[in-house]
mmCIF file of C-alpha atoms in Angstrom:
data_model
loop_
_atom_site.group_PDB
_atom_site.id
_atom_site.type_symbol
_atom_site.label_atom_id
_atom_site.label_comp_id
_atom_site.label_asym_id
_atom_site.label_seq_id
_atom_site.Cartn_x
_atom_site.Cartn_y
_atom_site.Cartn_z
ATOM 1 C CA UNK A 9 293.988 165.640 62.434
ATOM 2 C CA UNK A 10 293.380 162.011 64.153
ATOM 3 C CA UNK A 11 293.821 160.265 60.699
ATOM 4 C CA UNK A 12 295.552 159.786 57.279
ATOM 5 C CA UNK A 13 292.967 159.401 54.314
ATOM 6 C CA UNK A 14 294.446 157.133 51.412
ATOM 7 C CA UNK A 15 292.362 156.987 48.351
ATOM 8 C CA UNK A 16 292.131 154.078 45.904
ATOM 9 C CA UNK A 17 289.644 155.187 43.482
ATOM 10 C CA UNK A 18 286.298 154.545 45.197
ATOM 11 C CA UNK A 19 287.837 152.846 48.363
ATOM 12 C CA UNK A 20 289.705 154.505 50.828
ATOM 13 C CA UNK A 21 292.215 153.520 53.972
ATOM 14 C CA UNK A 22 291.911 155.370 57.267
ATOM 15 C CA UNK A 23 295.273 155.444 59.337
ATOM 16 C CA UNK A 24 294.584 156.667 63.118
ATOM 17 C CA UNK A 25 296.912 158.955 64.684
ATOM 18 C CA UNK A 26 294.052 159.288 67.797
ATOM 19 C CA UNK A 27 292.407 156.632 69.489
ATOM 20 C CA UNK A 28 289.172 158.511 70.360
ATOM 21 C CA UNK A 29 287.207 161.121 69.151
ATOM 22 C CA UNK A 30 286.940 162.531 72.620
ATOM 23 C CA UNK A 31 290.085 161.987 74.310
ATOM 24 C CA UNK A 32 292.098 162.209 71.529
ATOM 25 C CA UNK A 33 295.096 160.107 73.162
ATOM 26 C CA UNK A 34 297.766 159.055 70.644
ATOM 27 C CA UNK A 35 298.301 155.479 68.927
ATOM 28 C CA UNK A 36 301.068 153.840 70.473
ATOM 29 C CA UNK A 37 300.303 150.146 68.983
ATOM 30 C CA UNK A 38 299.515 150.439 65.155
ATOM 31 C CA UNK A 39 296.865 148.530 63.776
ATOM 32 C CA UNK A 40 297.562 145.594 61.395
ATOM 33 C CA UNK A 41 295.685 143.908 59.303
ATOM 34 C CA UNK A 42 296.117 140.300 59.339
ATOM 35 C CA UNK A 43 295.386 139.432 55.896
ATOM 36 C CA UNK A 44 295.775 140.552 52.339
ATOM 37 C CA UNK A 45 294.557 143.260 50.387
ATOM 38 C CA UNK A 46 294.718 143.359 46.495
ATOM 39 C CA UNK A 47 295.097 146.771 44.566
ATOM 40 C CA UNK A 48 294.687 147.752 41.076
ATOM 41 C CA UNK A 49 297.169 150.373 39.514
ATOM 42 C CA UNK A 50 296.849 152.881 36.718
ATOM 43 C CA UNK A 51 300.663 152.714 35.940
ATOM 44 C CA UNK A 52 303.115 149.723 35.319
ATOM 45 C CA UNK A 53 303.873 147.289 38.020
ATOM 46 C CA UNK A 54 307.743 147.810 36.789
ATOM 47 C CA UNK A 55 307.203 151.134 37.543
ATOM 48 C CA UNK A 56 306.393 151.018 40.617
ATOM 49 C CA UNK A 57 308.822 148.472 41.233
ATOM 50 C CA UNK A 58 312.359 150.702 39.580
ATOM 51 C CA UNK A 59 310.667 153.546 41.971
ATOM 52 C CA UNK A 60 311.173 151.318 44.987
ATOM 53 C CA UNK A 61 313.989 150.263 44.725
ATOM 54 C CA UNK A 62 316.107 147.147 45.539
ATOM 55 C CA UNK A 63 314.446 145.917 49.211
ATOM 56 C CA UNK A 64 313.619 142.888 50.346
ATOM 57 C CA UNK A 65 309.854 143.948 51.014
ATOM 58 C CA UNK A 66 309.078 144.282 47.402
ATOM 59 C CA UNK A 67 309.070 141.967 44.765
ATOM 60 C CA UNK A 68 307.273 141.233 41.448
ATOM 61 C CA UNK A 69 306.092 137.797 40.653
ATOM 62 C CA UNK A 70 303.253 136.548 38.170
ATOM 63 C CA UNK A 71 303.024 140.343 36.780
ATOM 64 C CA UNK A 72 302.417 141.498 40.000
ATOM 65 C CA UNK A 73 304.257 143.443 42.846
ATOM 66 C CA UNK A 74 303.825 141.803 46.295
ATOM 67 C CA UNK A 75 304.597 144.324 49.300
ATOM 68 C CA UNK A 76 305.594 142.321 52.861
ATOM 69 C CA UNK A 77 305.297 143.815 56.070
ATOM 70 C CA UNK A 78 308.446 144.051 58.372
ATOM 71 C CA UNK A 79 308.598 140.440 59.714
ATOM 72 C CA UNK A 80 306.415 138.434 57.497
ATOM 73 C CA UNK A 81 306.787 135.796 54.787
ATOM 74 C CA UNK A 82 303.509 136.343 53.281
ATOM 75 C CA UNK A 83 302.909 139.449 51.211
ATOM 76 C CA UNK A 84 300.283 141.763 52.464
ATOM 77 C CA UNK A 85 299.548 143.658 49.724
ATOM 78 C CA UNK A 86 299.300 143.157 45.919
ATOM 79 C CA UNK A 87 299.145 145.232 43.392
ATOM 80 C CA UNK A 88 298.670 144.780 39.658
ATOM 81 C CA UNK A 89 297.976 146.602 36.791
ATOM 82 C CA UNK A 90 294.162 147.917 36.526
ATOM 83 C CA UNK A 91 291.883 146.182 33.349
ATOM 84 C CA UNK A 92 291.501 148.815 30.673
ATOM 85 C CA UNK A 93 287.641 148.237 31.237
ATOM 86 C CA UNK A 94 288.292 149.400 34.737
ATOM 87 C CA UNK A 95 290.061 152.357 34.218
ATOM 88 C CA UNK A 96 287.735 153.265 31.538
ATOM 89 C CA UNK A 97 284.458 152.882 34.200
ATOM 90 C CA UNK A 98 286.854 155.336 37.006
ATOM 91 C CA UNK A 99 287.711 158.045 34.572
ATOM 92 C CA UNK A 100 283.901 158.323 33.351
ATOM 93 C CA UNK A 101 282.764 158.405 37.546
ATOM 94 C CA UNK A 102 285.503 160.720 38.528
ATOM 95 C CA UNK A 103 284.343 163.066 35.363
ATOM 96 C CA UNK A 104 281.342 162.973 37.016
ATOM 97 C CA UNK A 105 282.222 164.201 40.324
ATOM 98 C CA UNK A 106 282.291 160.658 42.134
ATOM 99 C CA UNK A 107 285.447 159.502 44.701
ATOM 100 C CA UNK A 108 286.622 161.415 48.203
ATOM 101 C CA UNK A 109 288.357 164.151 48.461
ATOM 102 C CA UNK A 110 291.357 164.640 47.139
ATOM 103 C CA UNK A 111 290.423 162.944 44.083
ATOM 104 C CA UNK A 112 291.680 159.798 42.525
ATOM 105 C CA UNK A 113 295.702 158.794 42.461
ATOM 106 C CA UNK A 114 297.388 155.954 40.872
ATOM 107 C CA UNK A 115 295.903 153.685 43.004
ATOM 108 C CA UNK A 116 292.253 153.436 41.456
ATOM 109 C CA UNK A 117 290.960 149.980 43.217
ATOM 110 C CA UNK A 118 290.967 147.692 45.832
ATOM 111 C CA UNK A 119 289.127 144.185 43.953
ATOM 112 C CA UNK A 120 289.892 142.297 46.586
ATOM 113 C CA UNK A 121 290.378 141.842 50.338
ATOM 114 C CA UNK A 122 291.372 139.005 52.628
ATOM 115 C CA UNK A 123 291.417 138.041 56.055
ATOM 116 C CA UNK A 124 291.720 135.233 57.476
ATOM 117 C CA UNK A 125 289.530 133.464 59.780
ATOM 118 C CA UNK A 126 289.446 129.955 61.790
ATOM 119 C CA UNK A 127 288.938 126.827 60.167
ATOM 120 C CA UNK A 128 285.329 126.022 60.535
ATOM 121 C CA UNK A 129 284.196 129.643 60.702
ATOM 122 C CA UNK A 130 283.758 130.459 57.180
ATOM 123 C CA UNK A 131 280.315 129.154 57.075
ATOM 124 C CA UNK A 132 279.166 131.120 60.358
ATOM 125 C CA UNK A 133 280.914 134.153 58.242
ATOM 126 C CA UNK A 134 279.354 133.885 55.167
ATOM 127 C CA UNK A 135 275.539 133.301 57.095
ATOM 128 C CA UNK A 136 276.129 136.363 58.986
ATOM 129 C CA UNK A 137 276.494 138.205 56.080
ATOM 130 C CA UNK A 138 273.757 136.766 54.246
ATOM 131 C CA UNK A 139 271.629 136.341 56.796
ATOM 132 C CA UNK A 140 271.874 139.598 58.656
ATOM 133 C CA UNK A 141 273.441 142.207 56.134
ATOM 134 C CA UNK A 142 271.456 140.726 53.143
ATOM 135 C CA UNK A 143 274.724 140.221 51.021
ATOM 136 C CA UNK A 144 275.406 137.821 48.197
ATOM 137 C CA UNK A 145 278.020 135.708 50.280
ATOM 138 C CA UNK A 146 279.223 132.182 49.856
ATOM 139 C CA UNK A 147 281.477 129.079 51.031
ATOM 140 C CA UNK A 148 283.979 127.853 48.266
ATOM 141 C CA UNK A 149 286.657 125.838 48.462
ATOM 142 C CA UNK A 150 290.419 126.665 48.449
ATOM 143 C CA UNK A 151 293.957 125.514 47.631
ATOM 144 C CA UNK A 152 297.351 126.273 48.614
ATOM 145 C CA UNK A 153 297.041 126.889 52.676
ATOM 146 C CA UNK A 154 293.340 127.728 53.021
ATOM 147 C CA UNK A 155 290.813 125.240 53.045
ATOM 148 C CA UNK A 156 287.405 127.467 52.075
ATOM 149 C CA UNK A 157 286.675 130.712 52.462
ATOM 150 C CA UNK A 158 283.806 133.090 53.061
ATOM 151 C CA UNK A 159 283.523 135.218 49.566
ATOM 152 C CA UNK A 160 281.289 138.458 49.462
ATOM 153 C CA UNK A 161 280.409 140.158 46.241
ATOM 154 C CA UNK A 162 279.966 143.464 45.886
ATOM 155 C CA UNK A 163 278.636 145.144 43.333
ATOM 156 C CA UNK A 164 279.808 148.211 41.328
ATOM 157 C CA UNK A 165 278.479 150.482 38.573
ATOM 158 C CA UNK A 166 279.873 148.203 35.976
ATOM 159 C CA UNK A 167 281.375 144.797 36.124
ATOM 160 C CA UNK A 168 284.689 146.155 35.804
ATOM 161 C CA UNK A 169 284.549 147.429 38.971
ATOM 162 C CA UNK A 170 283.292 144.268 41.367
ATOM 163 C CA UNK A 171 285.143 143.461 44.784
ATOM 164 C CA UNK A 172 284.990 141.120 46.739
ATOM 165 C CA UNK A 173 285.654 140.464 50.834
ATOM 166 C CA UNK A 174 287.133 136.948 51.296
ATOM 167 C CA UNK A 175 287.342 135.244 54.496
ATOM 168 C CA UNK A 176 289.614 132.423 54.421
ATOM 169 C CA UNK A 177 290.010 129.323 56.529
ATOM 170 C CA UNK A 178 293.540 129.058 58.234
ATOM 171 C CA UNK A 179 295.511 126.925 60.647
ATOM 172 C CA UNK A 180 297.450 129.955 62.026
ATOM 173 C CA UNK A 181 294.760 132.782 61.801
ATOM 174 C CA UNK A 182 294.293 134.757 64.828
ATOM 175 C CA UNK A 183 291.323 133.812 67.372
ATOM 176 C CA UNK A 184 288.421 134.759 66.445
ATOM 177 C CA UNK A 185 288.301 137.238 69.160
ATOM 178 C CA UNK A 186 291.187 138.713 68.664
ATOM 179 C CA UNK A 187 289.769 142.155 68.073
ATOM 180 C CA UNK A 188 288.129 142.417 71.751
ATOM 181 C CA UNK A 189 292.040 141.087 73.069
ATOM 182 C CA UNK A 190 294.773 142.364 70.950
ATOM 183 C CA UNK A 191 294.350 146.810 70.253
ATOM 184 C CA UNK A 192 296.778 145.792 66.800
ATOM 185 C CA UNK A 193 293.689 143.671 65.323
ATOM 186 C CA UNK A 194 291.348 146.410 66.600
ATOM 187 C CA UNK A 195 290.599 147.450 62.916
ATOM 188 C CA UNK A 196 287.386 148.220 61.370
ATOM 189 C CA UNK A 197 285.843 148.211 57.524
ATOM 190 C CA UNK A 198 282.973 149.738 55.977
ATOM 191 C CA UNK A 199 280.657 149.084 53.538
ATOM 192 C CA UNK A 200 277.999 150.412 51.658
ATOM 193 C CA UNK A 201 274.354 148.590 51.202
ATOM 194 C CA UNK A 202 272.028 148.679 47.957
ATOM 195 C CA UNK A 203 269.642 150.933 49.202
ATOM 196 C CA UNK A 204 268.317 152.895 52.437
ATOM 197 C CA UNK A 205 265.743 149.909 52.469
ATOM 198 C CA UNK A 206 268.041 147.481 52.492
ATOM 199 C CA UNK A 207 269.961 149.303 55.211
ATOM 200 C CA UNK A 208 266.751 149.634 57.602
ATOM 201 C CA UNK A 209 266.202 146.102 56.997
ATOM 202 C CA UNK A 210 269.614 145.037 58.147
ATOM 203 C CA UNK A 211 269.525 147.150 60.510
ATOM 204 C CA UNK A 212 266.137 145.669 61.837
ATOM 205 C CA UNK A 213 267.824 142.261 61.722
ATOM 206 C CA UNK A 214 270.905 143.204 63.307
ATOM 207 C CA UNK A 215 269.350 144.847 66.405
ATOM 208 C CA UNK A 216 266.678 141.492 66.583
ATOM 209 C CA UNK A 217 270.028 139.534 67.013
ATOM 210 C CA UNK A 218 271.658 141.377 69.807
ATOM 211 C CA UNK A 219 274.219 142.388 67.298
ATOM 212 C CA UNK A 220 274.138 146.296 66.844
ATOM 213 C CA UNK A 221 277.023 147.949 68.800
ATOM 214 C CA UNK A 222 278.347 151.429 69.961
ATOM 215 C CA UNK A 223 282.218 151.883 70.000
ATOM 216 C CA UNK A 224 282.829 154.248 72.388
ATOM 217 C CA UNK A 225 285.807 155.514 70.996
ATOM 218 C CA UNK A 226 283.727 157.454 68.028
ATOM 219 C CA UNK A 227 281.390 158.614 70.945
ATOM 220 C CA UNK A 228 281.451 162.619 70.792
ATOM 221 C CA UNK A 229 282.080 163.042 67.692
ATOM 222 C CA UNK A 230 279.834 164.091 64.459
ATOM 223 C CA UNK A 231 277.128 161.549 64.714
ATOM 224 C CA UNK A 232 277.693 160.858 61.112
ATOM 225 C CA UNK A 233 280.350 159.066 62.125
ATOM 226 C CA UNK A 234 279.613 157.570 65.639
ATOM 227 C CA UNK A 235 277.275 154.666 66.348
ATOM 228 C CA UNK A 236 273.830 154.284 66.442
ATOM 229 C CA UNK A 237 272.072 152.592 69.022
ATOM 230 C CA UNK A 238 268.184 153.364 68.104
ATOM 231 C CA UNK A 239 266.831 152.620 64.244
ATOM 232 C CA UNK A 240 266.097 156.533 64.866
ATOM 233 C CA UNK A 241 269.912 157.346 65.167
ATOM 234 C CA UNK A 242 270.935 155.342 62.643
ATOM 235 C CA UNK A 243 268.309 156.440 60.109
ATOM 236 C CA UNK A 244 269.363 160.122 61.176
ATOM 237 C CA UNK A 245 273.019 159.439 60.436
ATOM 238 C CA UNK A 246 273.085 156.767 57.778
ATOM 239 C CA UNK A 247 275.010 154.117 59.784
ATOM 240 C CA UNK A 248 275.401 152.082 62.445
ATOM 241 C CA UNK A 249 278.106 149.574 63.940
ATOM 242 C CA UNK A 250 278.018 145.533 64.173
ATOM 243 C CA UNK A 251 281.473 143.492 65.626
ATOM 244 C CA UNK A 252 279.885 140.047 66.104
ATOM 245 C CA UNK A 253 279.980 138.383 62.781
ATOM 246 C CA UNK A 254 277.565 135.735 64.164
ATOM 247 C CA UNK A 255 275.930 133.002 61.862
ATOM 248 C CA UNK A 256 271.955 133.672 62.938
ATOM 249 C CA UNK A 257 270.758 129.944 62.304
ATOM 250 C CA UNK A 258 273.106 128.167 64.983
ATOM 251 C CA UNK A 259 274.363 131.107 67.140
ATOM 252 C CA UNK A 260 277.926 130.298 66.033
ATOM 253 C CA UNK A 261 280.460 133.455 66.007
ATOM 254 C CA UNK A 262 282.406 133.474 63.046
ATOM 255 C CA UNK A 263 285.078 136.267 63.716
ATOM 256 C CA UNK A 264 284.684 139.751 65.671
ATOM 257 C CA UNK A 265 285.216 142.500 63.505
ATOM 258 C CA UNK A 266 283.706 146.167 63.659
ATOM 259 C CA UNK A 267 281.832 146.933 60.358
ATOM 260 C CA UNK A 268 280.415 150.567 59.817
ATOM 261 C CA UNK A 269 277.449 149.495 57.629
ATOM 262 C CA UNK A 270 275.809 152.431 55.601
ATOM 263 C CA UNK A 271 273.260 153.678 53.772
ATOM 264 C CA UNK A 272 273.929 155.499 50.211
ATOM 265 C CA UNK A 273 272.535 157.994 51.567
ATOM 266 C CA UNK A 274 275.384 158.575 54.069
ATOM 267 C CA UNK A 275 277.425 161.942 53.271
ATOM 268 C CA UNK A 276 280.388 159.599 52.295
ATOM 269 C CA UNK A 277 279.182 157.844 49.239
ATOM 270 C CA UNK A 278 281.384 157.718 46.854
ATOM 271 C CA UNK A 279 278.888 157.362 44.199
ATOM 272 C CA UNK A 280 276.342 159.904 45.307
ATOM 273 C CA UNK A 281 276.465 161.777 42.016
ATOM 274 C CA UNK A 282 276.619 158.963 39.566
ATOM 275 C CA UNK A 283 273.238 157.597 41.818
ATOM 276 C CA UNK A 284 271.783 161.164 41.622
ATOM 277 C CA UNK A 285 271.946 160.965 37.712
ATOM 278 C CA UNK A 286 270.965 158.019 37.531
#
C-alpha cells in the first residue's frame, strides 16, 4: 500500500509510505504540517487523556486535549469533545451510507484547520480563494501571535457540521515557498466544491491564470487521482491540481500549497448518497 487512510467522520488524513505512484520509492523525510488542526471527538477528552498516559506531549487545558509534536512548544493538534448537534447530523449520514471506507471511528470531525502563512499574505490568500475557487473566504483580525488570518467556510449538510481553513499571519511561518524547497512541507489538501458547475468554472479560472498544475508524482496512476491538465481530463476525472495560491487582482502569491480541488461528482465524495437522496 503507498498510504495510511485515517478517517475523521467525513474528513480523512492520507499518510505516504511512497513518494510516487510510479516509482514507488519510499519516504525517507515525513511530511509535517506546519500548523494546527482541530478535531472533534465522540468520547471524553479525559478519556482519551487516562488512555495516554502521563507524557509530556499531551495535555488537557480549557476542556480540551492539546497533542505536541516531538520538538515543539505549540500544540499541533486539538481535540475536544464533538456538539451533541454534531454527532446527531454524523450518525443520521453514516446511517445513510455516507463517510470512506472503513466507516466512522471516534474521531468524527475535523472543524477546523490552520496554517500559517506570512504576514501580509493573508489577503493574497483569501482573494485566491475567492477569486479563483469561488469560496466564501475572508480577512479578520487576530490576537495572541497572529495578526489576521485568511478564514474559509465550508459548508456542510447542517450547521453542525461547518469547517473552516484558516490561514494565519505569523512572524515565524515558513516562506511562502516552502513547499517547492523543503520535501517535509510538501503536503497537499483537498476539497470539495458546491457543484460540477462550480468546479468547471474554477477550473476555467484557474487555467486563465496560469495556475492549474500536474504533480508528477501522481502521474501513472488511476487518473481519478492524478492531475488534469485539459478541462477534458479534469471533467473526465472530477479533479484537478492548483499549488500557487495567487491573489488574481495584483499577481501577489500568497503561499504554495497543492490543493486537489473536486467535483461531487468525484468517486470520493463523502456525501454522494446523502446528495443522491436529496
Amino acid at each position: 500500500s503507498r498510504q495510511l487512510h485515517v478517517n475523521m467522520g467525513l474528513s480523512q488524513v492520507h499518510m505516504p509510505f511512497k513518494l510516487s505512484v510510479a516509482l514507488n520509492e519510499p519516504v525517507t523525510v515525513p511530511q509535517r504540517w506546519a500548523g494546527c488542526m482541530e478535531l472533534w471527538s465522540s468520547e471524553s477528552v479525559q478519556a482519551i487523556a487516562e488512555r495516554l498516559g502521563d507524557d509530556d506531549a499531551f495535555f488537557l487545558s480549557e476542556g480540551a486535549l492539546h497533542v505536541r509534536s516531538p520538538g515543539d512548544d505549540k500544540p499541533s493538534i486539538i481535540i475536544r469533545e464533538a456538539p451533541a448537534a454534531a454527532l446527531h447530523s454524523l450518525a443520521s449520514l453514516e446511517r445513510a451510507g455516507c463517510g470512506h471506507a472503513g466507516g466512522m471511528g471516534r474521531l468524527v470531525s475535523m472543524p477546523r484547520l490552520v496554517h500559517p502563512c506570512r504576514p501580509g499574505c493573508a489577503s493574497h490568500i483569501a482573494s485566491f480563494y475567492a477569486q479563483v475557487l469561488g469560496c466564501t473566504a475572508r480577512v479578520e483580525p487576530r490576537q495572541e501571535g497572529a495578526s489576521r488570518a485568511a478564514v474559509v467556510d465550508f459548508s456542510g449538510v447542517s450547521p453542525s457540521l461547518m469547517q473552516t481553513l484558516e490561514y494565519e499571519e505569523l512572524d515565524d511561518a515558513p516562506a511562502a515557498t516552502a513547499y517547492d524547497t523543503d520535501e517535509a512541507s510538501r503536503y497537499h489538501i483537498a476539497l470539495y466544491l458546491q457543484s460540477h458547475e462550480a468546479f468547471e468554472a474554477a477550473y476555467h479560472r484557474a487555467q486563465t491564470a496560469g495556475l492549474v498544475w500536474v504533480n508528477p508524482r501522481f502521474q501513472g496512476g488511476p487518473p481519478e487521482f492524478a492531475s488534469a491538465a485539459t478541462w477534458e481530463e479534469a471533467d473526465a476525472c472530477r479533479q484537478f491540481r492548483v499549488k500557487d495560491l495567487v491573489d488574481p487582482s495584483s499577481g501577489c502569491l500568497g503561499l504554495v500549497l497543492e490543493h486537489e480541488i473536486r467535483s461531487p461528482l468525484h468517486k470520493c465524495f463523502p456525501l454522494a448518497r446523502w446528495a443522491n437522496c436529496s
